[in-house]
mmCIF file of C-alpha atoms and ligand atoms in Angstrom:
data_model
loop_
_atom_site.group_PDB
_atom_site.id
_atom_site.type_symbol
_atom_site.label_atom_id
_atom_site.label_comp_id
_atom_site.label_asym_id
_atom_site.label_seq_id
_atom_site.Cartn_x
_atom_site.Cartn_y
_atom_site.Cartn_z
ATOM 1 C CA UNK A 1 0.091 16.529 -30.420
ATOM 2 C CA UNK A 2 1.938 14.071 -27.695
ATOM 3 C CA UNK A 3 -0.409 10.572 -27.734
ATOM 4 C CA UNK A 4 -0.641 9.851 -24.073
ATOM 5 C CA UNK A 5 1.607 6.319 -22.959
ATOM 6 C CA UNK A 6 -0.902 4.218 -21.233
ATOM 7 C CA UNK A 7 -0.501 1.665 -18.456
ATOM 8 C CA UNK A 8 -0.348 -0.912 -20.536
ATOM 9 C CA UNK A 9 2.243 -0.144 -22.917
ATOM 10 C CA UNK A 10 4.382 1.001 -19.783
ATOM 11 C CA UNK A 11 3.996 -2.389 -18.496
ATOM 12 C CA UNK A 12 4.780 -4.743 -22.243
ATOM 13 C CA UNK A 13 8.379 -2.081 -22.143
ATOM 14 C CA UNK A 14 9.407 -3.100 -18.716
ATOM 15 C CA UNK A 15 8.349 -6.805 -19.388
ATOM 16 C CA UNK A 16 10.691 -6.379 -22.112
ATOM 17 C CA UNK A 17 13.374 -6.160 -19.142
ATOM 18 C CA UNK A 18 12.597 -9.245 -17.685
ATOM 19 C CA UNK A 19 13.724 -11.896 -20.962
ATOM 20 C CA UNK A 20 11.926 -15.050 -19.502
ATOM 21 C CA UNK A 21 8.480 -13.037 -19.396
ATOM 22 C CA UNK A 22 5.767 -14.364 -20.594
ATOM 23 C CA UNK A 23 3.321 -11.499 -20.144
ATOM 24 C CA UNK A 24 1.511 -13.613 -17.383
ATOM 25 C CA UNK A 25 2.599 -10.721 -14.382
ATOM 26 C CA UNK A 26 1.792 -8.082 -17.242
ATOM 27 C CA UNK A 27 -1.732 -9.144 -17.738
ATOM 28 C CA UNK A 28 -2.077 -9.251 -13.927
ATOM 29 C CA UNK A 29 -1.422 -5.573 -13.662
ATOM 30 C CA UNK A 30 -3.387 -5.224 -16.407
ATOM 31 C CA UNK A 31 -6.085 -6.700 -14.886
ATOM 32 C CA UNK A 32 -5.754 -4.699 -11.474
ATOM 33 C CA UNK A 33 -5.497 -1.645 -13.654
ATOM 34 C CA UNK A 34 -9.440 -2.872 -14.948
ATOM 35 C CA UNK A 35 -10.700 -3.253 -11.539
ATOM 36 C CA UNK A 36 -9.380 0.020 -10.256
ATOM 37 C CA UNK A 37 -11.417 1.718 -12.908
ATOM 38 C CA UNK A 38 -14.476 0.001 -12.079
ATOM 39 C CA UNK A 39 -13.705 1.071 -7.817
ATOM 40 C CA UNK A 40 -13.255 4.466 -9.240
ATOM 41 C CA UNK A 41 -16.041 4.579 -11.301
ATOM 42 C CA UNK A 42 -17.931 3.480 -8.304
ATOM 43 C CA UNK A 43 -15.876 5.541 -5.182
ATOM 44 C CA UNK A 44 -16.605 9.017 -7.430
ATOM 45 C CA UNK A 45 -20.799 8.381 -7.325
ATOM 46 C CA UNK A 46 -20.900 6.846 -3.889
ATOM 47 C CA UNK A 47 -22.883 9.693 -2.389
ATOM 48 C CA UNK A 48 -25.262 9.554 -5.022
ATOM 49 C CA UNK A 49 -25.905 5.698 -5.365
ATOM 50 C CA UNK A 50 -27.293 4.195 -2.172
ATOM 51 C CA UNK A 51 -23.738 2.036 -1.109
ATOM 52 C CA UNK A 52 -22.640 4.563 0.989
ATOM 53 C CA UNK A 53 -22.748 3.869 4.985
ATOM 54 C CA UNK A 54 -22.052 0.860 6.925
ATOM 55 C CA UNK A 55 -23.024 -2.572 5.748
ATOM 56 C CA UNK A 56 -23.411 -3.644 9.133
ATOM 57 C CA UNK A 57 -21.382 -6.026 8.853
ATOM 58 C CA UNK A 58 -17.700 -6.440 10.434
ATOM 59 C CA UNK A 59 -14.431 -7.474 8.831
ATOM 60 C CA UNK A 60 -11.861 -9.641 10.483
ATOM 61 C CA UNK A 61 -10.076 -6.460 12.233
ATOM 62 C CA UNK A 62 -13.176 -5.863 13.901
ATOM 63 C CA UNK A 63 -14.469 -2.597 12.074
ATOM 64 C CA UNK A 64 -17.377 -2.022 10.219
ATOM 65 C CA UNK A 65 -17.703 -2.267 6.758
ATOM 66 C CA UNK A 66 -18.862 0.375 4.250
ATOM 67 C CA UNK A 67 -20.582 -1.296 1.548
ATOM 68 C CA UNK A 68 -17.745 0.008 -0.995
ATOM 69 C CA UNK A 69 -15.310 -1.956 0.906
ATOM 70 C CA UNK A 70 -17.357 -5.034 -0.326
ATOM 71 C CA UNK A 71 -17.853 -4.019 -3.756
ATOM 72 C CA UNK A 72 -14.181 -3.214 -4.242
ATOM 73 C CA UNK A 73 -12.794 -6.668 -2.685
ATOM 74 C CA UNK A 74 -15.817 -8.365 -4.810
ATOM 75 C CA UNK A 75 -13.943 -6.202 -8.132
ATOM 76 C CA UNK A 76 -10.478 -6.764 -7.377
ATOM 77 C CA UNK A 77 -11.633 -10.843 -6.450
ATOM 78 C CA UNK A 78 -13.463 -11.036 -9.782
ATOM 79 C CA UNK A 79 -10.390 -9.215 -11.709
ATOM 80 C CA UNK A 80 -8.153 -11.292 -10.585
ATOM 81 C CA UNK A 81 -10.195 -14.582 -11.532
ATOM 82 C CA UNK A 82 -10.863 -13.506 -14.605
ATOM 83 C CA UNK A 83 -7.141 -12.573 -15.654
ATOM 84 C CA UNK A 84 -5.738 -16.376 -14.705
ATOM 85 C CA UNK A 85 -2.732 -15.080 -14.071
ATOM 86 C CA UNK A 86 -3.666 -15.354 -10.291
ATOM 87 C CA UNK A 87 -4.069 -18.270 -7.667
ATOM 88 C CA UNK A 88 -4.760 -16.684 -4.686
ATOM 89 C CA UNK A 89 -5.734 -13.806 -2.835
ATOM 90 C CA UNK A 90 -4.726 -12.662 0.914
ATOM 91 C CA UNK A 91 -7.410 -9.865 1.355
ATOM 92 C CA UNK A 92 -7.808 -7.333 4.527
ATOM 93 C CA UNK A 93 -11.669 -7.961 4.075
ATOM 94 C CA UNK A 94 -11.414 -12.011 4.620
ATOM 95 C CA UNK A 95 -9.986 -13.792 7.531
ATOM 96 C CA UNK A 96 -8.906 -17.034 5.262
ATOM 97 C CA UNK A 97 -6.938 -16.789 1.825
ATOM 98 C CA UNK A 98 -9.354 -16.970 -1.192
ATOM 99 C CA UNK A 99 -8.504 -19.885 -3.721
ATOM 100 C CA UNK A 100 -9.505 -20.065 -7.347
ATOM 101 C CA UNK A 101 -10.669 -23.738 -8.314
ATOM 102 C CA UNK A 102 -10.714 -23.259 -12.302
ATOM 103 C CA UNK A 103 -8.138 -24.925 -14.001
ATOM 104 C CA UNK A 104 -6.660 -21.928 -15.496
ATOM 105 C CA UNK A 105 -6.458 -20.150 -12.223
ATOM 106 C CA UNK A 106 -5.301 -23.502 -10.711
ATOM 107 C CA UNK A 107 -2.141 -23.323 -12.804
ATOM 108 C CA UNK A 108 -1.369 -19.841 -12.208
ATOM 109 C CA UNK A 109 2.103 -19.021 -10.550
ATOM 110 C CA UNK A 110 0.835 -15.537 -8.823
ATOM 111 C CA UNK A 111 -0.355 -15.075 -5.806
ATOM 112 C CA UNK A 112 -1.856 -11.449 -4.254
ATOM 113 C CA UNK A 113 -1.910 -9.807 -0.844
ATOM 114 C CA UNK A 114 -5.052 -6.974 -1.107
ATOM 115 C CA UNK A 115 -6.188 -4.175 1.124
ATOM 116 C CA UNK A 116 -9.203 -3.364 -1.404
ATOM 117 C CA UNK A 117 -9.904 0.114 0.241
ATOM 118 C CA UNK A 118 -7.782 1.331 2.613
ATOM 119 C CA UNK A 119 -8.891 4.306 4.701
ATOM 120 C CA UNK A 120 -12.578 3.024 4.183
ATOM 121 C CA UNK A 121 -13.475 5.427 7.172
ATOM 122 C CA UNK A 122 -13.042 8.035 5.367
ATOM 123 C CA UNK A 123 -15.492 7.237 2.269
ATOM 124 C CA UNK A 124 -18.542 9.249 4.163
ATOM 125 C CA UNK A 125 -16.613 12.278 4.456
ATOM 126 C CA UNK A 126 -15.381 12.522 0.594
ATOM 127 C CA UNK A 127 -11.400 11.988 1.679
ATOM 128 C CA UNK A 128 -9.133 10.030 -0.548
ATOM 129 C CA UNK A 129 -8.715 6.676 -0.267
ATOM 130 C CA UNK A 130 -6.477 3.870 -1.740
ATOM 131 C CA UNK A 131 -6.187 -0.364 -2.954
ATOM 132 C CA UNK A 132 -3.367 -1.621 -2.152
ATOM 133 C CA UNK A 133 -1.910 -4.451 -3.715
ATOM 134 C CA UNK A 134 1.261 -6.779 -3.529
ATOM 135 C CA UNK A 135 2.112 -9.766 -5.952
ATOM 136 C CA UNK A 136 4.329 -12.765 -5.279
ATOM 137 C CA UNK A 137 5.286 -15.883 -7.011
ATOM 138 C CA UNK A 138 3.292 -19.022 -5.376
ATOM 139 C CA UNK A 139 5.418 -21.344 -3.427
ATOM 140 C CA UNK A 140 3.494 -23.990 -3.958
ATOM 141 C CA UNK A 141 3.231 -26.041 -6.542
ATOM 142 C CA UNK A 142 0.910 -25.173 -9.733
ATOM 143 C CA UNK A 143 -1.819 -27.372 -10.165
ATOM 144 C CA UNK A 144 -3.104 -27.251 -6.621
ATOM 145 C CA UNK A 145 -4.968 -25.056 -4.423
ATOM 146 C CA UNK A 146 -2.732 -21.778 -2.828
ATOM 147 C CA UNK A 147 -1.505 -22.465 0.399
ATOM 148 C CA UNK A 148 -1.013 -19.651 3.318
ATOM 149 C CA UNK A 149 2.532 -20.048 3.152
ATOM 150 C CA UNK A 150 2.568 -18.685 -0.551
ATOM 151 C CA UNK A 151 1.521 -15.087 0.771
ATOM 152 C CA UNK A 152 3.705 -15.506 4.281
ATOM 153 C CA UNK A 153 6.595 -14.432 2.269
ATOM 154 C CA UNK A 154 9.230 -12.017 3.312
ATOM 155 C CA UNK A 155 8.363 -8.436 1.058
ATOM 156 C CA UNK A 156 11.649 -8.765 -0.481
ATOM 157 C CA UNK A 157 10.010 -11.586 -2.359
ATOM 158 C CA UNK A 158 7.096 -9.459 -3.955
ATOM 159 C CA UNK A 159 7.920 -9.081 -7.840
ATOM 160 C CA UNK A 160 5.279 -6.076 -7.960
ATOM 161 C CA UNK A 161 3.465 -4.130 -5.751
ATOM 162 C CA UNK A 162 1.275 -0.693 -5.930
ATOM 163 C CA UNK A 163 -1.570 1.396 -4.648
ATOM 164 C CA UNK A 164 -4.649 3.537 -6.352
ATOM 165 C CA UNK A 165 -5.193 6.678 -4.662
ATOM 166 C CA UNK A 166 -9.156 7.821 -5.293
ATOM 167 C CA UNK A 167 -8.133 11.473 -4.943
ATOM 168 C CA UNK A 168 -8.900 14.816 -6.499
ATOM 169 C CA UNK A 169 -7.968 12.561 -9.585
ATOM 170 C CA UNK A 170 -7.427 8.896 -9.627
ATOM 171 C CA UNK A 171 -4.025 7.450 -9.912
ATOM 172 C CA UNK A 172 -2.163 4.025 -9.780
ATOM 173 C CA UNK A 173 1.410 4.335 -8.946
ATOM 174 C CA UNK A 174 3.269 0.942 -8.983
ATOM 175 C CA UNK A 175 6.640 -1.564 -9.150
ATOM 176 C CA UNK A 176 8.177 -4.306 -10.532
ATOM 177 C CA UNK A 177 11.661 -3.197 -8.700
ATOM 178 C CA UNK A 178 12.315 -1.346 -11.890
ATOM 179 C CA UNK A 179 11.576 1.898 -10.017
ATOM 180 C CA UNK A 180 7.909 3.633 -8.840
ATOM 181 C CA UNK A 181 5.889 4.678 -11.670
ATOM 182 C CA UNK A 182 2.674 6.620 -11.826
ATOM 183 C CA UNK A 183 0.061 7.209 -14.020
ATOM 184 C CA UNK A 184 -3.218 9.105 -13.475
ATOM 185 C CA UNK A 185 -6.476 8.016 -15.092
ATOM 186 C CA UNK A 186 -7.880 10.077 -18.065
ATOM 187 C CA UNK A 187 -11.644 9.275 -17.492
ATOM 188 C CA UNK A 188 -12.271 10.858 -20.780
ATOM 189 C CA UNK A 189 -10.820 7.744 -22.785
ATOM 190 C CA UNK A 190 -11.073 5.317 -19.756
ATOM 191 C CA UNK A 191 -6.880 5.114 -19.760
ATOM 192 C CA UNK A 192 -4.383 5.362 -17.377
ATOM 193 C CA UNK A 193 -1.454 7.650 -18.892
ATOM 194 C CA UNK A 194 1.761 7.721 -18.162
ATOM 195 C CA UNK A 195 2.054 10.746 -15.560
ATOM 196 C CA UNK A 196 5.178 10.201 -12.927
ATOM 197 C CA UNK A 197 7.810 8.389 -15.635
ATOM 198 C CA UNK A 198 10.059 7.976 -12.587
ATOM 199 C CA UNK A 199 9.029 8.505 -8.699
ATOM 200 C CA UNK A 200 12.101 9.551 -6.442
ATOM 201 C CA UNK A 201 10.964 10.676 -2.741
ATOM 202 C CA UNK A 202 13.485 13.620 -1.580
ATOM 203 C CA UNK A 203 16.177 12.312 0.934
ATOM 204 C CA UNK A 204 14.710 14.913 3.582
ATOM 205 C CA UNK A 205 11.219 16.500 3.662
ATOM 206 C CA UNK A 206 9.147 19.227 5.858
ATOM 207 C CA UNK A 207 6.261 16.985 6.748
ATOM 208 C CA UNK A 208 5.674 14.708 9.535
ATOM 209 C CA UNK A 209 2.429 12.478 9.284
ATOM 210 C CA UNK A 210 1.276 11.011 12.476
ATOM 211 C CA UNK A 211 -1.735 10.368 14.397
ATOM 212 C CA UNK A 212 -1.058 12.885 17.591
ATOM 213 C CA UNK A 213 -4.292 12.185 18.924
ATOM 214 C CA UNK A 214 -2.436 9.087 20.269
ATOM 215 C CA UNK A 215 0.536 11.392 21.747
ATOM 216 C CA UNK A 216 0.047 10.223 25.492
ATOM 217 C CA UNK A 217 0.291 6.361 24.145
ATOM 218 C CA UNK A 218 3.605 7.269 22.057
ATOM 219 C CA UNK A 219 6.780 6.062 23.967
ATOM 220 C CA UNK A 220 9.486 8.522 24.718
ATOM 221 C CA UNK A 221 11.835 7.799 21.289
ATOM 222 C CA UNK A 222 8.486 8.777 19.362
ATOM 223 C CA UNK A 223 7.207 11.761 21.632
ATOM 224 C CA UNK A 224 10.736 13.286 21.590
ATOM 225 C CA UNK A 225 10.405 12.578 17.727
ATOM 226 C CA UNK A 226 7.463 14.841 17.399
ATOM 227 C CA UNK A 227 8.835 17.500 19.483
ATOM 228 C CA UNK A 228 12.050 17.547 17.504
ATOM 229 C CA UNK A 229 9.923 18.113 14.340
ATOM 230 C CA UNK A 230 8.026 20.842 15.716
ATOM 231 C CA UNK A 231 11.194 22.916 17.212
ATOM 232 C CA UNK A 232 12.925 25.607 15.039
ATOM 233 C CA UNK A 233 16.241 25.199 14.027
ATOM 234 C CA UNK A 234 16.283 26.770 10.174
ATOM 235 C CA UNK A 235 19.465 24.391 9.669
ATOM 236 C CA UNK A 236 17.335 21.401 9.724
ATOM 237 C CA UNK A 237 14.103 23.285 8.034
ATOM 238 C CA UNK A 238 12.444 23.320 11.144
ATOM 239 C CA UNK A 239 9.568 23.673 12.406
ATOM 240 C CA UNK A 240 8.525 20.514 9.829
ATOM 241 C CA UNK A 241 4.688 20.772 9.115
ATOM 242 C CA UNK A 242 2.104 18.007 10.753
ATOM 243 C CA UNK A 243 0.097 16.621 8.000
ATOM 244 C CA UNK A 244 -2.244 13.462 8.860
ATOM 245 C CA UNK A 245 -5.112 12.527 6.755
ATOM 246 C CA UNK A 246 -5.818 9.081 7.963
ATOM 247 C CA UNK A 247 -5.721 7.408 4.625
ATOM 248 C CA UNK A 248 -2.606 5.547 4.176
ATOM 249 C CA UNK A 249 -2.663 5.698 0.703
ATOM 250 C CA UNK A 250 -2.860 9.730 0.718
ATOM 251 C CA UNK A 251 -0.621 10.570 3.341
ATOM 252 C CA UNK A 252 2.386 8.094 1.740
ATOM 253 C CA UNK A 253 1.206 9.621 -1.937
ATOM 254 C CA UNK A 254 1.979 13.363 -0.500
ATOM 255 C CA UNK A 255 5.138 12.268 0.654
ATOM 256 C CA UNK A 256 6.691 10.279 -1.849
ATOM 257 C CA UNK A 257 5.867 13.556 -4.106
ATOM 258 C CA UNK A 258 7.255 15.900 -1.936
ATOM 259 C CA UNK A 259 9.324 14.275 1.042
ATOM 260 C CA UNK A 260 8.106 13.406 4.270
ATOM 261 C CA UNK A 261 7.694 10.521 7.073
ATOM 262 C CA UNK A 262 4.611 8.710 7.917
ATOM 263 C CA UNK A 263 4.999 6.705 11.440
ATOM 264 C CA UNK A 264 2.697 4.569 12.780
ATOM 265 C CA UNK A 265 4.675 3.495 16.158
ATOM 266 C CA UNK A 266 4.059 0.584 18.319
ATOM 267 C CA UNK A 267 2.208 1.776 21.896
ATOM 268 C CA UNK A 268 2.034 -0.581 24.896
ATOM 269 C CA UNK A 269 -1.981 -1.050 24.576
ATOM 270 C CA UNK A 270 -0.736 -2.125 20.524
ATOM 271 C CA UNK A 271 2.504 -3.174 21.040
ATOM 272 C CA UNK A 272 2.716 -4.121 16.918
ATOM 273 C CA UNK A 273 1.106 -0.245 16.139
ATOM 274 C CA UNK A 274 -2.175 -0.805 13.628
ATOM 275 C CA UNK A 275 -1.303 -1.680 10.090
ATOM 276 C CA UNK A 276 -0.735 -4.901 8.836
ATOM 277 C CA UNK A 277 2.402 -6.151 7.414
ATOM 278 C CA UNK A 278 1.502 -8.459 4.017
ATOM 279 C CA UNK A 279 -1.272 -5.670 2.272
ATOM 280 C CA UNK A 280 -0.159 -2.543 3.335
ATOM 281 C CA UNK A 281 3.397 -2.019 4.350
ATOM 282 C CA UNK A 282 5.130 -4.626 2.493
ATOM 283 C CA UNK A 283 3.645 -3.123 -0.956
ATOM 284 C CA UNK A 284 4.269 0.265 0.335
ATOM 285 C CA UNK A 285 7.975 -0.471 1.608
ATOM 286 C CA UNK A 286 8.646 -1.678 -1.823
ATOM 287 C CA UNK A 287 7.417 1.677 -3.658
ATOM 288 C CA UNK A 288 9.343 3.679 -0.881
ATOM 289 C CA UNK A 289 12.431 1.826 -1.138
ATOM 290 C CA UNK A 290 11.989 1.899 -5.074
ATOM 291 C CA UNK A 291 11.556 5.804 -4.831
ATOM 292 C CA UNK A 292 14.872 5.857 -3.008
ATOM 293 C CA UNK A 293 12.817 6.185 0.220
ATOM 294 C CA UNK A 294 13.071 3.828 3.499
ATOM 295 C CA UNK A 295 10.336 1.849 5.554
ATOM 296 C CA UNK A 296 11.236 -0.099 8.780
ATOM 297 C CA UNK A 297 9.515 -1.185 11.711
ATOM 298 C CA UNK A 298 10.542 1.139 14.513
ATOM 299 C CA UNK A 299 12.714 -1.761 16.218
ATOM 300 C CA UNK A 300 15.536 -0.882 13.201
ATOM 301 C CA UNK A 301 14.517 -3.459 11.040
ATOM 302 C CA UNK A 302 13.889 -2.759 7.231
ATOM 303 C CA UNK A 303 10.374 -3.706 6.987
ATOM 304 C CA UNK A 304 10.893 -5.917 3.366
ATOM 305 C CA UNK A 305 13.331 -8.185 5.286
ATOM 306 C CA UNK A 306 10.359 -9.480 8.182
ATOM 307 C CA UNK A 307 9.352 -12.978 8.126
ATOM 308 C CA UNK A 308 5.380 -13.097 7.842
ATOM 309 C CA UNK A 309 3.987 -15.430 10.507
ATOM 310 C CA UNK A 310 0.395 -14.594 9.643
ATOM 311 C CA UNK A 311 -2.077 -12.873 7.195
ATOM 312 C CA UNK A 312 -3.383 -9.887 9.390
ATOM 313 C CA UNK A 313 0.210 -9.740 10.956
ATOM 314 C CA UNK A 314 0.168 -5.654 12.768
ATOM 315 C CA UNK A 315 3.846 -4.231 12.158
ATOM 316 C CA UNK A 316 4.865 -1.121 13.777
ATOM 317 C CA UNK A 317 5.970 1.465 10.708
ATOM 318 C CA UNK A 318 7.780 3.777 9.631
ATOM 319 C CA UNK A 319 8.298 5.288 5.907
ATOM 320 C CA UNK A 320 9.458 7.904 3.522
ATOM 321 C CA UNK A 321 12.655 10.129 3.083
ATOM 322 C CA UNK A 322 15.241 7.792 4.003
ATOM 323 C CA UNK A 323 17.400 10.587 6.574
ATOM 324 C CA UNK A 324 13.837 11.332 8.334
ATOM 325 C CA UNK A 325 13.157 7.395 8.904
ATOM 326 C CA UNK A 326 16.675 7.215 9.847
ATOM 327 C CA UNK A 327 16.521 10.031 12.365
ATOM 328 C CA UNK A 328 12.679 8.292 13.491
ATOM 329 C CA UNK A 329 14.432 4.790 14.323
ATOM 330 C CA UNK A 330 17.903 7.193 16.298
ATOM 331 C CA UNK A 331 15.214 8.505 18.593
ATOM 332 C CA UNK A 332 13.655 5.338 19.187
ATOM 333 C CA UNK A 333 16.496 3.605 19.828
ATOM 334 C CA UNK A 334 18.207 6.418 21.835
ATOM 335 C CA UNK A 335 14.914 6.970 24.320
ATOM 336 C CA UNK A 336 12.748 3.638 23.535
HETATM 337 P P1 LIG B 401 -5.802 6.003 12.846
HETATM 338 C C1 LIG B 401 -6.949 3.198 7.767
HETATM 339 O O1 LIG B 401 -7.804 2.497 8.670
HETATM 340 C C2 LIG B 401 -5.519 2.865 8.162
HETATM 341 O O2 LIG B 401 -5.307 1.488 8.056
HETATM 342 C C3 LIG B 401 -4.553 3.647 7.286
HETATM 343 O O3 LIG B 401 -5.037 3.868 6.013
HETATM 344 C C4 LIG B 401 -4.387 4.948 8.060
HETATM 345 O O4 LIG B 401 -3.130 5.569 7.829
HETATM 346 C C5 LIG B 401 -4.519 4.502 9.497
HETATM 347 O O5 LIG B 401 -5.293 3.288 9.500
HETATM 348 C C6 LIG B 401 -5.240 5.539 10.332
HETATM 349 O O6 LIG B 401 -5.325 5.031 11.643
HETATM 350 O O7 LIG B 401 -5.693 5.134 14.083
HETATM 351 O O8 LIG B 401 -4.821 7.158 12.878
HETATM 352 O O9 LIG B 401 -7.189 6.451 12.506
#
């Protein structure tokens, strides 16, 4: 009988790697690995405990909250408190950067960038939905309070990142730019095992993820994008199939696993496109890059390499098989 390898021993072996460890960035993912089981203990009974529906409240982009949105940033918030391993956090649910004020948190040298459920929208309807998280070293000084410009750091600066897709199962698939690892929770013994040892995207893929609803928005790069992907030309393996679920989390999930591109493009009524550079595609650039994948912003610029100029920064972007993003960014740049 093969004994399941849990998150945490994966993450004490690849501390190993790094000599001057401590263990302080391995009980931080420990930590996040505690709250996510707590979110999905909570995202698989929504419709039967009453925190489903809006809270009626809005969050700093504007849209309403779902009460699970709360209780997940509230988790993740308390988690990270409670590890001391953390300083800071830069969540999509608050407009400011949260500070710890205990000592222990005080000294901490890690900072964290948080979408606590991404794809929020879609809790009503029973559709997968992810955290998403990205760690950097502070900046600052320890001893004192986190400052904003600890999180505005370029992505190439995050020492982990990862996401936790509440799907058919619930998984956590992360970095420490030692390559993408997954491991899907066994809620039989409360563990997350060891499932993807090693996560490598496919240099081309058959599926194109994109919001078409917005087609008559797209500029002409992106429209002549989506009409190369739904020609045939069985060279190329096309017709490629259209597969959008609206969860960021899912949709990048599918295709890591099996190849693909996800695009969220710029438009001139949202000339920076929708998701937001520090808590979403800076932690998921790092996985896809990690995977052997690509994520830029649709101007040609590899997404890890932007300079941050604030929290809730929008980013146009574009990720997945590396030849597919390339081919996104030659049709942008051939028909803007
Ligand atoms: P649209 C969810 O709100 C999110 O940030 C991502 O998870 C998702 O991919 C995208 O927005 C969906 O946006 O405009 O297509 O509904």
């Amino acid at each position: 009988m093969t004994f399941a390898v849990t998150l945490n021993e994966v993450i004490m072996q690849k501390q190993s790697a790094f000599p001057y460890a401590k263990g302080e960035l391995s009980r931080l993912l420990s930590d996040i690995g505690v709250a996510a089981k707590i979110v999905h203990r909570e995202v698989n009974k929504a419709g039967l405990v009453d925190i489903l529906g809006a809270a009626g409240v809005e969050n700093v982009q504007g849209e309403e909250v779902k009460k699970l949105d709360i209780f997940a940033n509230e988790q993740f918030i308390s988690a990270l408190k409670t590890s001391g391993m953390c300083c800071g956090i830069a969540s999509e649910e608050n407009e400011e950067i949260i500070t710890y004020n205990d000592n222990l948190s005080l000294n901490a040298k890690y900072v964290v960038c948080l979408d606590p459920l991404d794809g929020s929208s879609n809790i009503d309807v029973n559709v997968s939905i992810g955290t998403i998280f990205s760690i950097y070293r502070r900046i600052t000084e320890p001893g004192n309070f986190a400052e904003e410009k600890d999180f505005l750091q370029p992505g190439t600066k995050q020492v982990a990142a990862g996401y936790v897709i509440y799907g058919s199962s619930t998984m956590l698939v992360y970095t420490t730019g030692l390559g993408t690892t997954g491991f899907t929770l066994d809620p039989s013994i409360g563990e997350f095992c060891l499932s993807h040892p090693n996560m490598v995207t496919p240099k081309e893929g058959k599926i194109y993820s994109i919001n078409e609803g917005n087609y008559l928005k797209f500029h002409d790069g992106i429209k002549k994008y989506i009409k190369y992907c739904q020609e045939k030309d069985s060279a190329t393996n096309r017709p490629y199939t259209s597969r959008y679920i609206g969860s960021l989390v899912a949709d990048f999930h599918r295709n890591l696993i099996k190849g693909g591109i996800y695009i969220y493009p710029m438009t001139d009524s949202a000339p920076n496109g929708k998701l937001r550079l520090l808590y979403e595609c800076n932690p998921i650039a790092f996985l896809a890059e990690q995977a052997g994948g690509k994520a830029t912003d649709g101007r040609g610029n590899r997404i890890l390499e932007l300079s941050p100029k604030s929290l809730h920064q929008r980013v146009p972007f574009v990720s997945g098989s590396s030849k597919m993003v390339d081919k996104v960014e030659e049709f942008i740049s051939t028909y803007k």
